[in-house]
XYZ file of C-alpha atoms in Angstrom:
336
model
C -24.688 106.736 52.221
C -25.493 110.315 51.153
C -25.422 111.423 54.793
C -22.009 109.803 55.246
C -20.716 111.797 52.273
C -22.191 114.932 53.843
C -20.444 114.318 57.193
C -17.113 113.680 55.477
C -17.468 116.825 53.347
C -18.264 118.974 56.386
C -15.228 117.698 58.285
C -12.952 118.283 55.292
C -14.313 121.830 55.121
C -13.507 122.390 58.811
C -17.164 122.375 59.899
C -16.587 120.086 62.866
C -19.069 119.507 65.689
C -17.953 118.995 69.307
C -19.971 115.754 69.622
C -20.790 113.025 67.115
C -23.104 110.259 68.203
C -22.968 107.442 65.629
C -25.659 104.877 66.347
C -27.800 102.195 64.735
C -28.142 98.640 63.511
C -25.580 98.828 60.674
C -22.042 98.989 62.123
C -20.341 99.412 58.736
C -20.951 103.154 58.395
C -20.299 103.788 62.082
C -16.857 102.217 61.680
C -16.158 104.062 58.425
C -17.032 107.512 59.826
C -15.051 106.905 63.021
C -12.083 105.649 60.987
C -12.182 108.764 58.816
C -12.266 111.023 61.885
C -9.430 109.107 63.509
C -7.257 109.557 60.427
C -8.256 113.016 59.248
C -9.075 115.571 61.936
C -5.586 115.791 63.457
C -2.236 115.551 61.732
C 0.335 112.961 62.813
C 2.223 115.362 65.087
C -0.961 116.389 66.922
C -2.271 112.858 67.470
C 0.328 111.866 70.065
C -0.999 114.200 72.754
C -4.489 114.966 71.480
C -6.129 111.799 70.208
C -7.526 109.046 72.427
C -9.445 105.877 71.673
C -11.510 104.476 74.528
C -13.720 101.369 74.718
C -17.164 101.403 76.275
C -16.697 98.213 78.274
C -13.495 99.536 79.900
C -14.324 103.155 80.668
C -16.826 105.175 82.709
C -18.858 108.155 81.589
C -17.052 110.232 84.215
C -13.692 109.406 82.631
C -15.012 110.253 79.166
C -16.458 113.610 80.145
C -13.480 114.654 82.288
C -11.156 113.830 79.382
C -13.405 115.762 77.002
C -13.263 118.859 79.213
C -9.481 119.229 79.086
C -7.757 121.513 76.583
C -5.655 120.255 73.677
C -1.864 120.485 73.813
C -0.208 122.466 71.021
C -3.152 121.871 68.716
C -6.473 123.444 67.848
C -8.461 120.354 68.832
C -8.358 117.053 70.617
C -10.239 113.973 69.408
C -11.751 111.329 71.694
C -13.321 108.270 70.080
C -15.382 105.948 72.255
C -15.666 102.623 70.444
C -18.206 99.945 71.407
C -20.088 102.656 73.288
C -23.200 100.470 73.414
C -21.666 98.908 76.531
C -22.461 102.215 78.230
C -26.180 101.991 77.442
C -27.200 101.930 81.113
C -25.399 105.182 81.886
C -25.380 106.913 78.498
C -27.937 109.475 79.700
C -25.167 110.933 81.893
C -23.747 112.572 78.783
C -26.565 115.132 78.919
C -24.829 117.616 81.217
C -21.683 117.646 79.092
C -23.649 117.808 75.831
C -25.475 120.920 77.039
C -22.120 122.746 77.291
C -19.478 120.779 75.353
C -15.834 121.794 75.176
C -15.570 123.487 71.741
C -11.958 122.359 71.234
C -12.880 118.674 71.757
C -14.342 116.331 69.147
C -16.059 113.581 71.125
C -17.215 110.615 69.017
C -19.443 107.798 70.265
C -19.689 104.547 68.255
C -22.980 103.168 69.601
C -23.588 100.013 67.580
C -26.783 97.950 67.305
C -28.646 100.370 69.550
C -30.272 103.805 69.356
C -30.731 106.673 71.744
C -34.324 107.361 72.697
C -35.305 110.580 70.898
C -37.531 111.521 73.810
C -34.636 111.627 76.270
C -32.917 114.847 77.276
C -29.527 113.381 76.348
C -30.629 112.916 72.734
C -31.978 116.459 72.530
C -28.820 117.922 74.059
C -26.561 116.103 71.596
C -28.817 117.013 68.668
C -28.682 120.678 69.671
C -24.913 121.003 70.036
C -23.568 118.041 68.083
C -24.491 115.594 65.336
C -26.501 112.385 65.597
C -26.098 109.868 62.789
C -28.309 106.795 62.577
C -26.857 103.940 60.537
C -29.753 101.838 59.266
C -29.603 98.311 57.901
C -30.183 98.085 54.169
C -32.935 95.828 52.937
C -31.562 92.943 50.893
C -33.155 94.346 47.744
C -31.017 97.482 48.214
C -27.674 95.728 48.721
C -26.909 94.890 45.072
C -27.177 98.584 44.166
C -24.963 99.447 47.169
C -22.346 96.981 45.857
C -22.533 98.568 42.406
C -22.047 102.080 43.826
C -19.120 101.052 46.026
C -17.349 99.331 43.135
C -18.130 102.178 40.734
C -16.301 104.538 43.063
C -13.276 102.228 42.814
C -13.444 102.100 38.980
C -15.031 98.651 38.744
C -18.305 97.384 37.342
C -20.163 94.269 38.419
C -22.557 92.040 36.503
C -26.069 91.932 38.061
C -25.836 88.168 38.583
C -22.471 88.517 40.325
C -23.870 91.151 42.687
C -26.879 88.960 43.402
C -24.606 86.016 44.225
C -22.880 88.121 46.874
C -26.190 89.252 48.353
C -27.574 85.729 48.533
C -24.374 84.391 50.120
C -23.658 87.263 52.525
C -27.095 88.838 53.043
C -27.085 92.505 54.055
C -23.957 92.384 56.229
C -22.116 95.325 54.662
C -18.916 94.726 56.630
C -18.582 91.162 55.331
C -19.452 92.217 51.794
C -16.904 95.044 51.942
C -14.152 92.621 52.971
C -14.987 90.304 50.081
C -14.983 93.237 47.649
C -11.551 94.246 48.939
C -10.284 90.737 48.150
C -11.606 91.025 44.600
C -9.947 94.410 44.107
C -6.570 92.924 45.028
C -6.653 90.318 42.248
C -8.797 92.015 39.576
C -7.465 95.029 37.609
C -9.296 98.347 37.800
C -11.722 98.983 34.965
C -12.816 95.343 34.939
C -16.405 94.110 35.135
C -16.651 91.583 37.966
C -18.436 88.464 36.730
C -19.954 85.366 38.390
C -16.740 83.508 37.452
C -14.696 86.049 39.453
C -16.985 85.493 42.440
C -16.684 81.717 42.180
C -12.907 81.696 41.731
C -12.021 84.243 44.417
C -14.763 84.029 47.029
C -15.815 80.403 46.702
C -19.481 80.871 45.875
C -20.554 78.366 43.232
C -21.947 80.097 40.153
C -23.972 76.980 39.284
C -25.161 75.697 42.663
C -26.611 78.597 44.624
C -30.001 79.981 45.614
C -29.992 82.364 42.670
C -29.702 79.480 40.189
C -32.248 77.423 42.128
C -34.762 80.258 41.955
C -34.144 80.617 38.232
C -34.528 76.862 37.618
C -37.767 76.779 39.592
C -39.083 79.820 37.729
C -38.373 78.067 34.426
C -39.830 74.793 35.757
C -36.506 73.122 34.979
C -37.047 70.135 37.253
C -33.757 68.436 36.402
C -31.595 71.487 37.122
C -33.501 72.261 40.325
C -33.041 68.652 41.497
C -29.266 68.868 40.916
C -29.000 72.076 42.927
C -31.142 70.664 45.721
C -28.957 67.556 45.821
C -25.878 69.766 46.083
C -27.498 71.718 48.936
C -28.289 68.425 50.705
C -24.629 67.424 50.526
C -23.376 70.852 51.668
C -25.870 71.915 54.354
C -23.518 74.255 56.246
C -22.872 76.386 53.170
C -26.519 76.336 52.091
C -28.812 76.670 55.138
C -32.382 75.578 54.493
C -33.809 78.623 56.252
C -32.070 80.899 53.711
C -33.310 78.883 50.733
C -36.921 78.720 51.860
C -36.922 82.410 52.797
C -35.645 83.434 49.371
C -38.166 81.256 47.535
C -40.965 82.552 49.743
C -40.021 86.118 48.779
C -39.824 85.108 45.113
C -43.312 83.623 45.000
C -44.718 86.485 47.054
C -43.282 88.812 44.396
C -44.876 86.668 41.681
C -48.246 87.145 43.388
C -47.593 90.873 43.324
C -46.587 90.635 39.653
C -49.880 88.937 38.743
C -51.721 91.860 40.306
C -49.906 94.540 38.304
C -51.844 96.338 35.598
C -48.657 97.528 33.961
C -46.319 94.582 33.413
C -43.708 96.392 31.345
C -40.089 95.852 32.318
C -39.645 99.239 33.984
C -42.968 99.054 35.853
C -42.247 95.547 37.148
C -38.726 96.507 38.256
C -40.113 99.487 40.160
C -43.019 97.609 41.756
C -40.995 94.550 42.792
C -37.880 96.577 43.654
C -35.597 94.436 41.516
C -32.949 95.197 38.933
C -34.539 95.393 35.451
C -32.017 92.732 34.406
C -34.001 90.152 36.412
C -37.490 91.089 35.190
C -37.532 88.448 32.384
C -37.143 85.778 35.075
C -40.304 87.004 36.768
C -42.132 87.157 33.457
C -41.162 83.565 32.665
C -42.058 82.348 36.151
C -45.421 84.119 36.008
C -46.301 82.160 32.871
C -45.356 78.905 34.602
C -47.086 79.675 37.898
C -50.541 81.294 37.706
C -51.756 83.362 40.624
C -53.664 80.491 42.282
C -50.625 78.204 42.164
C -48.381 80.955 43.540
C -50.739 81.366 46.449
C -50.644 77.632 47.182
C -46.860 77.552 47.026
C -46.519 80.562 49.326
C -48.685 78.774 51.895
C -46.599 75.582 51.650
C -43.334 77.478 51.891
C -44.575 79.148 55.055
C -45.225 75.700 56.533
C -41.791 74.478 55.440
C -40.160 77.507 57.026
C -41.717 76.503 60.359
C -40.550 72.910 59.903
C -37.057 74.130 59.111
C -37.081 75.919 62.468
C -38.090 72.695 64.232
C -41.812 73.336 64.612
C -43.622 70.034 64.009
C -40.654 68.390 62.295
C -37.980 67.701 64.895
C -36.578 64.631 63.110
C -36.443 66.002 59.557
C -33.001 66.375 58.003
C -32.107 69.179 55.601
C -32.291 66.631 52.779
C -35.837 65.712 53.822
C -36.851 69.358 53.958
C -35.353 70.111 50.536
C -37.105 67.137 48.949
C -40.408 68.266 50.418
C -39.719 71.773 49.154
C -39.162 70.451 45.644
C -42.354 68.407 45.722
C -44.345 71.300 47.178
C -43.383 73.565 44.277
C -43.462 71.281 41.290
C -46.491 69.250 42.411
C -48.574 72.190 43.621
C -51.826 72.631 41.691
């Protein structure tokens, strides 16, 4: 995110490179940078003759480079944006000759999603020398809640830790999907408001009572009744609550508990840093650690690994999601 801010600041200051190669596994920032360039480099009068958007699946490298070599009309620059450029992966190395001597009055932007240029290739080195290469990396799920907080803070909103965690557990680390849901919230919630779990439930449709976050908390507290209710709800709504997501989250939780047991410093700040969690959630780990000693955590981690394989059809082809969830519940609460 800091590099995105840097690119935007440079463009606003008129420090514009002739080539931008935006690549990587996270399409959100690739789209945002390209959108900013499309809107900001040229004024409305200049765009008619000097701005083109091409699509990788419909265009050749020869067409791109020949267009890039022409001069702008009644403007200082022309802008060419190649969207979905990953479709050109087999011929992308052909950009090398142009990148070695790019047209200074052209801003050529490649949106190369879900792929990366090989740093060893001459094309990469040529672009790096005369242009700008940006790699958009996927955030780890434990980084997404903080990303949500920063995005909303910039829009004059706050968000409760539990509300942010609900979004992460429901949407994972897909920043584009999360961004769309945040935009929905900003339409109906006044600026300056703290977004709560109730806002998430009412406007996005994620239950604040029956979700993986609440299941993890109930299991950590050894609240068998509450856990059973959530598991029953999951059984009745399998499409909205995939077993593979539930077992993966609980596996991570108990793996973190194992790590917690091994910490010499178990203060709130030390635990938050070591486990990479918001300090708000540390009491949950402290409670769970009292309920699940290290040996039991180890046993549960092993059983959850087995259940993960069953959930993927290995050795359990006839098991329903309800069967898997019941076995999960027994594996945790009856593990000694």
